[in-house]
mmCIF file of C-alpha atoms in Angstrom:
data_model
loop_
_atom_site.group_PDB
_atom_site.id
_atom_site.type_symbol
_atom_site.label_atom_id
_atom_site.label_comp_id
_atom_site.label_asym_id
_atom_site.label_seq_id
_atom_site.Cartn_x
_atom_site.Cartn_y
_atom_site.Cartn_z
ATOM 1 C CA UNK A 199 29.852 -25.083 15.105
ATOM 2 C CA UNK A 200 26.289 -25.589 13.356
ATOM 3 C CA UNK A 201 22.878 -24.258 14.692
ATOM 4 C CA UNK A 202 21.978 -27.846 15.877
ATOM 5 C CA UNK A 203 24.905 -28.584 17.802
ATOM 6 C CA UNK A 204 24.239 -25.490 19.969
ATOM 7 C CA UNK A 205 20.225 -26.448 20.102
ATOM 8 C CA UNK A 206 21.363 -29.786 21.614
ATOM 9 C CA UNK A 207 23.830 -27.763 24.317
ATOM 10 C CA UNK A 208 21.405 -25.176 24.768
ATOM 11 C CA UNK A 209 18.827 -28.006 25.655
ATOM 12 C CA UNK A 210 21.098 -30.238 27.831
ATOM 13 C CA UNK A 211 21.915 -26.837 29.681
ATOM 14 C CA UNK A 212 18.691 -26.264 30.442
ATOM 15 C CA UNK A 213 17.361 -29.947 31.156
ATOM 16 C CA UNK A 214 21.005 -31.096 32.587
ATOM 17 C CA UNK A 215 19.992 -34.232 31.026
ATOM 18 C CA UNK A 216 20.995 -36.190 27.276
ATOM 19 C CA UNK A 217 18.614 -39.150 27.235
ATOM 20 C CA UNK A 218 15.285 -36.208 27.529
ATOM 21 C CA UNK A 219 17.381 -33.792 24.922
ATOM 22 C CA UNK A 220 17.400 -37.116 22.698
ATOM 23 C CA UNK A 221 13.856 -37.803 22.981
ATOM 24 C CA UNK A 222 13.217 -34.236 22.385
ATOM 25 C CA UNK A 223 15.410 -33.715 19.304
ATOM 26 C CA UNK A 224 14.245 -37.431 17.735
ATOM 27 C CA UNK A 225 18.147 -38.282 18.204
ATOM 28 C CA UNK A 226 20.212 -41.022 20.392
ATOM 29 C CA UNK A 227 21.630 -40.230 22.937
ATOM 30 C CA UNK A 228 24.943 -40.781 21.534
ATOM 31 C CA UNK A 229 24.610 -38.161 18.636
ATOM 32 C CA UNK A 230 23.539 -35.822 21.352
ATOM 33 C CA UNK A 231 26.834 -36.421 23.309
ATOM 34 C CA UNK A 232 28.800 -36.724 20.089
ATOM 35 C CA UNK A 233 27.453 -33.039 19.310
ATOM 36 C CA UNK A 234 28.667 -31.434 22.680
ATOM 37 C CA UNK A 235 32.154 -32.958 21.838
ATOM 38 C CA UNK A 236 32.163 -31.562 18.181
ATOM 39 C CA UNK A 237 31.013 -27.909 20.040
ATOM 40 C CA UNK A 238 33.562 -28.708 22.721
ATOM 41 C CA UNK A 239 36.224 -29.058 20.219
ATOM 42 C CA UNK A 240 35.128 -26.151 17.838
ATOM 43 C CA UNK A 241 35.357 -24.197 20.784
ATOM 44 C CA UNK A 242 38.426 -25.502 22.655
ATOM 45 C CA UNK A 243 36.338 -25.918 25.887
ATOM 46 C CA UNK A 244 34.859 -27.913 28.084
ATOM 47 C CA UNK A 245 31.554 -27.033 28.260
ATOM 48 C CA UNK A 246 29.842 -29.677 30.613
ATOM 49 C CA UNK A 247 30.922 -31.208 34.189
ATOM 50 C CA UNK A 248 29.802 -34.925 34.088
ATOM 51 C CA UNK A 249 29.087 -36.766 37.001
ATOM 52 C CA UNK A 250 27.506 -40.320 37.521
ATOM 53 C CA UNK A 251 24.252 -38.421 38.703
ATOM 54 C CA UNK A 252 24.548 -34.593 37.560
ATOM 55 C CA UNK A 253 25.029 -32.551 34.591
ATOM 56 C CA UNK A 254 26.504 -28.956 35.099
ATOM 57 C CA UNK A 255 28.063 -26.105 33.082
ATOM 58 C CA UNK A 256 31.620 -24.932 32.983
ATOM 59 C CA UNK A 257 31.847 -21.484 33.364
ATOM 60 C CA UNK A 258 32.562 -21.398 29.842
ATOM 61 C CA UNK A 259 29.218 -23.440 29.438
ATOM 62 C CA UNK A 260 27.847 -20.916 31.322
ATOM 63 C CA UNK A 261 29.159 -18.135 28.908
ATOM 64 C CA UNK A 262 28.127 -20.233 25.724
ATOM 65 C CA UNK A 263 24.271 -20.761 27.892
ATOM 66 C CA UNK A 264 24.200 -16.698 28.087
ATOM 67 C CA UNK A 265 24.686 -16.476 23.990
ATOM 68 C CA UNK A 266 22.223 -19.252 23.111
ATOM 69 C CA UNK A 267 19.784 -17.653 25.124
ATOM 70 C CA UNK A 268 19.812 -14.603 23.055
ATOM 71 C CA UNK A 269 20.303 -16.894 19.891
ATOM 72 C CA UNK A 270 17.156 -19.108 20.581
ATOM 73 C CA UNK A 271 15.227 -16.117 21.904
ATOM 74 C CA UNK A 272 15.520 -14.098 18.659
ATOM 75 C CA UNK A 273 14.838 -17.343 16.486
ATOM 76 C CA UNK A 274 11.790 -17.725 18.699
ATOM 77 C CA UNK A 275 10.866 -13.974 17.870
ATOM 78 C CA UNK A 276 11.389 -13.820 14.181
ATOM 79 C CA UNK A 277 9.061 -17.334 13.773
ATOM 80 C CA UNK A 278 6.375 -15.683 15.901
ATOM 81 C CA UNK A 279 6.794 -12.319 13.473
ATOM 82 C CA UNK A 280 5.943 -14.507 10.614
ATOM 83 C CA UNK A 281 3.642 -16.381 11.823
ATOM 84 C CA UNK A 282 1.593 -13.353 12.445
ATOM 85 C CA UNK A 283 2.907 -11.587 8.904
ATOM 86 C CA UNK A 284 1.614 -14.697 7.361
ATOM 87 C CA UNK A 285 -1.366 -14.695 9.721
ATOM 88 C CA UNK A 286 -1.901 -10.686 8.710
ATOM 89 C CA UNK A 287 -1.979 -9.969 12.428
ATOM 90 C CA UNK A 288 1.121 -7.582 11.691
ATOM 91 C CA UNK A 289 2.851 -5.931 8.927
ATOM 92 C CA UNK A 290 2.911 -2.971 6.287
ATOM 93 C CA UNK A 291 1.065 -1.827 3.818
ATOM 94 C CA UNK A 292 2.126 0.542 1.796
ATOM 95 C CA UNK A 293 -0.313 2.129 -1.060
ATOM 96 C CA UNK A 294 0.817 4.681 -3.898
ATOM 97 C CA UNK A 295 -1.858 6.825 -5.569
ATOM 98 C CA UNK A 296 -2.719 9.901 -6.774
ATOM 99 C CA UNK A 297 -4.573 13.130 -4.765
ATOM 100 C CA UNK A 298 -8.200 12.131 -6.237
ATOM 101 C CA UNK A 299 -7.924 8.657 -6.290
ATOM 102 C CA UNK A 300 -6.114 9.011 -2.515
ATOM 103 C CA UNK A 301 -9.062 11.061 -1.128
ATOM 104 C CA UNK A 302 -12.016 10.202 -2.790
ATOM 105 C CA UNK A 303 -11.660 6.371 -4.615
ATOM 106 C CA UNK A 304 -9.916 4.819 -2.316
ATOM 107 C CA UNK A 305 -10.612 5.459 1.238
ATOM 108 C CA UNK A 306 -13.864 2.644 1.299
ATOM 109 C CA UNK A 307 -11.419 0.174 0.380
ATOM 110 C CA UNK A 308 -8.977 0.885 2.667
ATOM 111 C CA UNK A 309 -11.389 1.431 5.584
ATOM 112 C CA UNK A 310 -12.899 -2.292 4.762
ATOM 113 C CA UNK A 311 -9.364 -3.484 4.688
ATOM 114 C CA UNK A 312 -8.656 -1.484 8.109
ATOM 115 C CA UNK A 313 -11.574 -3.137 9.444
ATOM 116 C CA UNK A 314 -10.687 -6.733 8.409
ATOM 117 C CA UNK A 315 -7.116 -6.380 9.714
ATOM 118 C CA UNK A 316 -6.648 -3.764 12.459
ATOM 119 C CA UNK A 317 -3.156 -4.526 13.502
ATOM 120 C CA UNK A 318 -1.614 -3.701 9.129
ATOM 121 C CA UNK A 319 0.012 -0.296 9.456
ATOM 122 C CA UNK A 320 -1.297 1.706 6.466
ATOM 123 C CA UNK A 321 0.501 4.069 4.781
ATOM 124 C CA UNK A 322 -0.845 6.279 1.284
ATOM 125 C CA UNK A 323 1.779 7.919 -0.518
ATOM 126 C CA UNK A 324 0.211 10.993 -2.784
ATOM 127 C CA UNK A 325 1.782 12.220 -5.635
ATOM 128 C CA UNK A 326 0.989 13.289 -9.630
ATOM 129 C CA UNK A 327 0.654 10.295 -12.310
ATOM 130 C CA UNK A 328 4.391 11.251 -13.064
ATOM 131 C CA UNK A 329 5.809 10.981 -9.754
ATOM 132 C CA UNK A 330 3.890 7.880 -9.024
ATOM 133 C CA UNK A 331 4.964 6.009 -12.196
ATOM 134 C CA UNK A 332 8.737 6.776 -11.276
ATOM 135 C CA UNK A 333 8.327 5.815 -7.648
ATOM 136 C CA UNK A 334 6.770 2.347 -9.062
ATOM 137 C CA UNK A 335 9.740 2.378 -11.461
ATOM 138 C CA UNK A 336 12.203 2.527 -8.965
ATOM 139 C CA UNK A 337 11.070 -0.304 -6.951
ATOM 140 C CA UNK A 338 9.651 2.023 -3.764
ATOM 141 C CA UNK A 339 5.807 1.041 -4.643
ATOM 142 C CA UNK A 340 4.280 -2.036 -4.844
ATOM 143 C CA UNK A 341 1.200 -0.815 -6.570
ATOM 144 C CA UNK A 342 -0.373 2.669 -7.688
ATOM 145 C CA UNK A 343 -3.715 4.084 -8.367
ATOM 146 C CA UNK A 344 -3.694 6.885 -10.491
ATOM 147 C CA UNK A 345 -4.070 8.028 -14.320
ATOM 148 C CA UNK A 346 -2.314 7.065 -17.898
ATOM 149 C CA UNK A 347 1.522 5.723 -16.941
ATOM 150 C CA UNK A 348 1.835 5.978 -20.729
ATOM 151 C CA UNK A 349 5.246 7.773 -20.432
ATOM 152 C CA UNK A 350 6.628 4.726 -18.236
ATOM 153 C CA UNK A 351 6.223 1.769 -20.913
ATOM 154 C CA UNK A 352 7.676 -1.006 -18.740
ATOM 155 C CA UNK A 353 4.769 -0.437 -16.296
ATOM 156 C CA UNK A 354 1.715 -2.209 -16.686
ATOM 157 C CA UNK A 355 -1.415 -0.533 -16.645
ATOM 158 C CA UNK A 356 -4.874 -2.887 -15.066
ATOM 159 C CA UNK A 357 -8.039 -0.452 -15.996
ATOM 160 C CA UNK A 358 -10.150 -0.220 -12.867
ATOM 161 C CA UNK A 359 -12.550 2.637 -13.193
ATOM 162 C CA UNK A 360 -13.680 5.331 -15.872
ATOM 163 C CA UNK A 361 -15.509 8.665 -14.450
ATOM 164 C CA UNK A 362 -17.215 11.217 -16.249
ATOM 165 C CA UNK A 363 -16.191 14.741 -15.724
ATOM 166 C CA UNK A 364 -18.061 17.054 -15.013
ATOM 167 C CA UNK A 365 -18.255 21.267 -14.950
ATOM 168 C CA UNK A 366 -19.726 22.549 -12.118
ATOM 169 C CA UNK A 367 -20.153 26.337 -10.022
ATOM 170 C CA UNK A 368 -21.237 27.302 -6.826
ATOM 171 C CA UNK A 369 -24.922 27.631 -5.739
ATOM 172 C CA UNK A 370 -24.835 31.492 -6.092
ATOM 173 C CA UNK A 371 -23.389 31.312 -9.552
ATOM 174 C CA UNK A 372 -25.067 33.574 -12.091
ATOM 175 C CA UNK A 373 -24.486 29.865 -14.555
ATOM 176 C CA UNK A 374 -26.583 28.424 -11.882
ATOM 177 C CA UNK A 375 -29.005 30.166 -11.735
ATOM 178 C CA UNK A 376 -29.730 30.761 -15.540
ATOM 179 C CA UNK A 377 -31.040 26.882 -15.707
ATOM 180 C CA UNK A 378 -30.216 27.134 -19.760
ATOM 181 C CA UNK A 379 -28.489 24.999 -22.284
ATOM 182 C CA UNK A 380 -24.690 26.457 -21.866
ATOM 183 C CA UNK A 381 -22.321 26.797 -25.079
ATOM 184 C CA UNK A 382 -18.488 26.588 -24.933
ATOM 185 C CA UNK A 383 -18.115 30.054 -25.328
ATOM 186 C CA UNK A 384 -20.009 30.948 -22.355
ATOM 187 C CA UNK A 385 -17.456 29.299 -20.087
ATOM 188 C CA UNK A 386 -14.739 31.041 -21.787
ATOM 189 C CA UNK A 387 -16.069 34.035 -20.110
ATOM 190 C CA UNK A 388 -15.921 32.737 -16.821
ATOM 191 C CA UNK A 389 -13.108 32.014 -13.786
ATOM 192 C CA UNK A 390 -11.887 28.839 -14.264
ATOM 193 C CA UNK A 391 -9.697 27.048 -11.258
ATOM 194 C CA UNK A 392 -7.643 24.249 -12.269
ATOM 195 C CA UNK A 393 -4.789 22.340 -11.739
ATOM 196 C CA UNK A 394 -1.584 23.878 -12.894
ATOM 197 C CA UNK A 395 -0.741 23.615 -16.771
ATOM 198 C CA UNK A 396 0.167 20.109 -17.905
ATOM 199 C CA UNK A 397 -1.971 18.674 -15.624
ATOM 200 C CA UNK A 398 -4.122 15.892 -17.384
ATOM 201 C CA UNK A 399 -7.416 17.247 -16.518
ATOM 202 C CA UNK A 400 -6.680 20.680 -16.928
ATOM 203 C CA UNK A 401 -5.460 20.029 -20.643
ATOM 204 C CA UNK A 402 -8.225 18.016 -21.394
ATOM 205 C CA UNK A 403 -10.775 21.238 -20.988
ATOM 206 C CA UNK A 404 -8.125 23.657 -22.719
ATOM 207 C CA UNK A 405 -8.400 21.270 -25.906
ATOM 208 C CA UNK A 406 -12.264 21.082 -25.533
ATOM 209 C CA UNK A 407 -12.376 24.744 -25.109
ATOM 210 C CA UNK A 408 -10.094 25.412 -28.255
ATOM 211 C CA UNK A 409 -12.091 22.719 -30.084
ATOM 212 C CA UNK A 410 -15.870 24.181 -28.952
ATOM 213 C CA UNK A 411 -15.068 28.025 -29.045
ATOM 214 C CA UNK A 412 -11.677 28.418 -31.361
ATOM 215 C CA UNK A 413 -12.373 32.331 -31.966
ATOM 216 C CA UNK A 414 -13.433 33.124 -28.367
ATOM 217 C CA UNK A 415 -10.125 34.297 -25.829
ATOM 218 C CA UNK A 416 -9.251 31.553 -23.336
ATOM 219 C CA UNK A 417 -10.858 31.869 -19.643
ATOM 220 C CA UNK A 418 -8.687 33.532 -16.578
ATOM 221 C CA UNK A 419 -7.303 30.276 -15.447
ATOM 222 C CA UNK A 420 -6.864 30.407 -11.176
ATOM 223 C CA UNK A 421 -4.236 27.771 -10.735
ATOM 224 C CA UNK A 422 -4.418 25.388 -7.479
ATOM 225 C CA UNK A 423 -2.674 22.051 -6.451
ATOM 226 C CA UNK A 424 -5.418 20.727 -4.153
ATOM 227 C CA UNK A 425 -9.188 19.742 -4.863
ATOM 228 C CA UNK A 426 -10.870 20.684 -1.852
ATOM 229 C CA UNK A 427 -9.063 24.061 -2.319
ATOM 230 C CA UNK A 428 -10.778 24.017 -5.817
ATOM 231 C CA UNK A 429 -14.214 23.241 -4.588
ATOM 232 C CA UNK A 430 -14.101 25.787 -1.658
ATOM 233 C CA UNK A 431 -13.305 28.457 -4.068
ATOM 234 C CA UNK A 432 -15.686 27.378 -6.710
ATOM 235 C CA UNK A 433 -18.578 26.775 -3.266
ATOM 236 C CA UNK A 434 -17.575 30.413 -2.413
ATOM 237 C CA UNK A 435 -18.306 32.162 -6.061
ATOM 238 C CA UNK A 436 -14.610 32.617 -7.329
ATOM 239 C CA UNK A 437 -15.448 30.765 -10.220
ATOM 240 C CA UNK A 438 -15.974 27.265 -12.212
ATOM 241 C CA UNK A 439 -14.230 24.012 -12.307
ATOM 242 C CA UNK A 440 -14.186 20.868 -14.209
ATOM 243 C CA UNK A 441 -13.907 17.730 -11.795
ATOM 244 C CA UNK A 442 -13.926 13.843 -11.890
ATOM 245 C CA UNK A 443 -17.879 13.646 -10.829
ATOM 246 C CA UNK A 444 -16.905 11.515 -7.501
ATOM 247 C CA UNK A 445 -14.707 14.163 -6.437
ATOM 248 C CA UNK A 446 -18.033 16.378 -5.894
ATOM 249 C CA UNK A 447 -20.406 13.357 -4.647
ATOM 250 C CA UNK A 448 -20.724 15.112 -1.480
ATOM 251 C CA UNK A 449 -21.271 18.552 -2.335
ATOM 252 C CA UNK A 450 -23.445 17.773 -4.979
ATOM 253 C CA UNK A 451 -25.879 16.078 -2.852
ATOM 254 C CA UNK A 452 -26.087 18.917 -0.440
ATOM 255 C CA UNK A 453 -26.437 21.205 -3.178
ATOM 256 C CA UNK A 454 -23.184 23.514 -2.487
ATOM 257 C CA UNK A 455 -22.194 22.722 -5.384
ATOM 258 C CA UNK A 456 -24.348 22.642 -9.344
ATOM 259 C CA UNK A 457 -23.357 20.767 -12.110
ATOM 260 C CA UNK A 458 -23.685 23.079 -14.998
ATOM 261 C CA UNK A 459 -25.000 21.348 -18.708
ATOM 262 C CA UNK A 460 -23.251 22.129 -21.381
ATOM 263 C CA UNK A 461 -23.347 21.751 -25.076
ATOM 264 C CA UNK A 462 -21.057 18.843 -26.041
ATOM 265 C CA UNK A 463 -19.324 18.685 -23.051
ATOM 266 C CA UNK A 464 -18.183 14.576 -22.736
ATOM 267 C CA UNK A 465 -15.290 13.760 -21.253
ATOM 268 C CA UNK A 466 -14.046 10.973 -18.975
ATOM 269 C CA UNK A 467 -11.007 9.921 -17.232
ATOM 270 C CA UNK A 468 -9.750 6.868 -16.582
ATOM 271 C CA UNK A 469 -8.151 5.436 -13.085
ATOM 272 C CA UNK A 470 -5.905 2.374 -12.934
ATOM 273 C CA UNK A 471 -3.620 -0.259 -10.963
ATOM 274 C CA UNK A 472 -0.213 0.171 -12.144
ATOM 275 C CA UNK A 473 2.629 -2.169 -11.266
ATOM 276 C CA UNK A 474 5.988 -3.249 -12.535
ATOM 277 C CA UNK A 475 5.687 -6.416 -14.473
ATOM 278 C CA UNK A 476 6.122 -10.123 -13.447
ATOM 279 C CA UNK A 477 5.957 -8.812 -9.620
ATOM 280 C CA UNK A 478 5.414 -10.712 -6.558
ATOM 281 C CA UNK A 479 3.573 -8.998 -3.971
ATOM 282 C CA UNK A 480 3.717 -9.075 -0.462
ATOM 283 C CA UNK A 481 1.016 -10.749 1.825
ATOM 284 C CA UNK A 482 -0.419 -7.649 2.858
ATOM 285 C CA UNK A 483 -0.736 -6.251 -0.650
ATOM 286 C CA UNK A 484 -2.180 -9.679 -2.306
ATOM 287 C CA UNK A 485 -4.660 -9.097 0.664
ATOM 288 C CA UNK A 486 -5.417 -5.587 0.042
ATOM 289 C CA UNK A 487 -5.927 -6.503 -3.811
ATOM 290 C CA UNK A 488 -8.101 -9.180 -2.478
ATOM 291 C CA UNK A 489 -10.588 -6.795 -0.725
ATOM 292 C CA UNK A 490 -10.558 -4.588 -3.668
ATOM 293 C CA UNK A 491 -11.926 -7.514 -5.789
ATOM 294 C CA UNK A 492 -14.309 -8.756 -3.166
ATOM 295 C CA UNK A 493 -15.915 -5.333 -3.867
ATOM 296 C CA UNK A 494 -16.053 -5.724 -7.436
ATOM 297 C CA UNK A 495 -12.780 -4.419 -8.682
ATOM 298 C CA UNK A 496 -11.771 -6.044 -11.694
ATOM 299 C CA UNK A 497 -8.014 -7.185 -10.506
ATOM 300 C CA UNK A 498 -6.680 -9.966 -12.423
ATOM 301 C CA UNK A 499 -7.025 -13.187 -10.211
ATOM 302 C CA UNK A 500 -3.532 -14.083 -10.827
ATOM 303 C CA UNK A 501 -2.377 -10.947 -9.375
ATOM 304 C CA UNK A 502 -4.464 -12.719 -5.391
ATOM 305 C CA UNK A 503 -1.972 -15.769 -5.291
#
């Protein structure tokens, strides 16, 4: 029993006729009969009552003519599935990043890609550079946006984006309000809310604060896990913070929040693609790499086809 042989019955059932199954099938009518005996024989049935001027099923014909109903009718499914997968009118996409570059990098390209192909379900897993880098590892990402994978050296890292952070207080800050050339030590003396110890950003200022203002005592450190938490409390005078400058785009403009200039302080962080090496992506990924780079995103061409 092969897939044609029951195409060829499944057809003849339908038509109750060989020489129009032939034409159909670009076969004789001979091969067509000679398949319905091979099936009849696999089977140990007879499958077909043959008259001089009619076709009909045996009730085991009929039987067979139930299954290859459901047999054709799912092959007719899955081609029309991929068809539209490879047509992007359906499908997943699945995106890994981290909080920052999940809620304030990339939600204009996923909103053009939304817009280009409505019917992609889109999903964003957030979690910390670690987390991410052992999700990719472990074959449950395709791609990630986030920070330095530096501790995962099998991953490969595609820069995208540096960003300049910055320190910045509420509106109603006394640092605010002083409009003067800040020093190091003066933001020892203040709040600070950060992300919880180890965190990459939060380490970054500890070093440039033990660097800038070695004999002064380190700053009350408010820990929290979520950046519009952060800028809430900063907004509502519980203290400072030191954020990617996009992260504040919004609150800067409407003045809620003040960057505040201080002496020496230069720091950046960097944002990338990470993937496991040598992989192929899916069609929806390739096409959501493909918008990124229509906007100007340097992905690697080779990573489109």
């Amino acid at each position: 029993m092969n897939i044609e042989s029951l195409r060829a019955f499944h057809r003849v059932a339908e038509t109750g006729n060989f020489t129009q199954v032939a034409r159909e099938l670009f076969l004789t009518q001979p091969a067509i009969s000679m398949q319905i005996q091979n099936l009849e024989q696999s089977l140990g049935v007879v499958l077909f009552k043959r008259t001089c001027r009619s076709v009909r099923l045996t009730s085991e014909g009929e039987l067979l003519y139930k299954y290859t109903q459901q047999i054709f009718g799912v092959l007719s499914e899955l081609r029309n599935a991929f068809q539209e997968i490879g047509e992007l009118q359906s499908g997943d996409l699945t995106i890994g990043a981290t909080a920052i570059m999940g809620a304030y990098w990339l939600p204009f390209f996923v909103n053009s890609f939304h817009h280009r192909y409505p019917r992609i379900k889109i999903r964003m897993v957030i979690c910390n550079s670690h987390k991410l880098a052992d999700k990719l590892q472990n074959g449950e990402l395709e791609i990630g946006f986030g920070g330095s994978s530096s501790g995962h050296p099998t991953l490969q890292q595609h820069f995208l984006h540096r960003e300049p952070l910055i320190l910045v207080a509420g509106k109603q800050s006394a640092l605010a309000a002083s409009h003067r050339m800040l020093q190091a030590a003066d933001i020892t003396r203040e709040t600070m809310i950060m992300r919880e110890q180890g965190a990459r950003m939060t380490d970054k200022v500890a070093k440039w604060l033990k660097k800038h203002a070695p004999r002064a005592n380190p700053p009350m450190i408010v820990t929290v896990d979520n950046m519009e938490v952060t800028k809430q409390m900063v907004i509502d005078g519980l203290g400072i913070t030191a954020l990617p400058r996009h992260a504040a785009t919004r609150e800067l403009e409407n003045g809620a929040l003040v960057p505040l200039p201080v002496k020496d302080f230069s720091m950046h962080t960097n944002y990338f693609l990470v993937t496991q090496p040598n992989t192929t992506f899916s069609r929806t990924t390739r096409a959501f790499l493909s918008t990124l780079f229509e906007h100007g995103v340097p992905i690697a061409e080779e990573m489109l086809h």
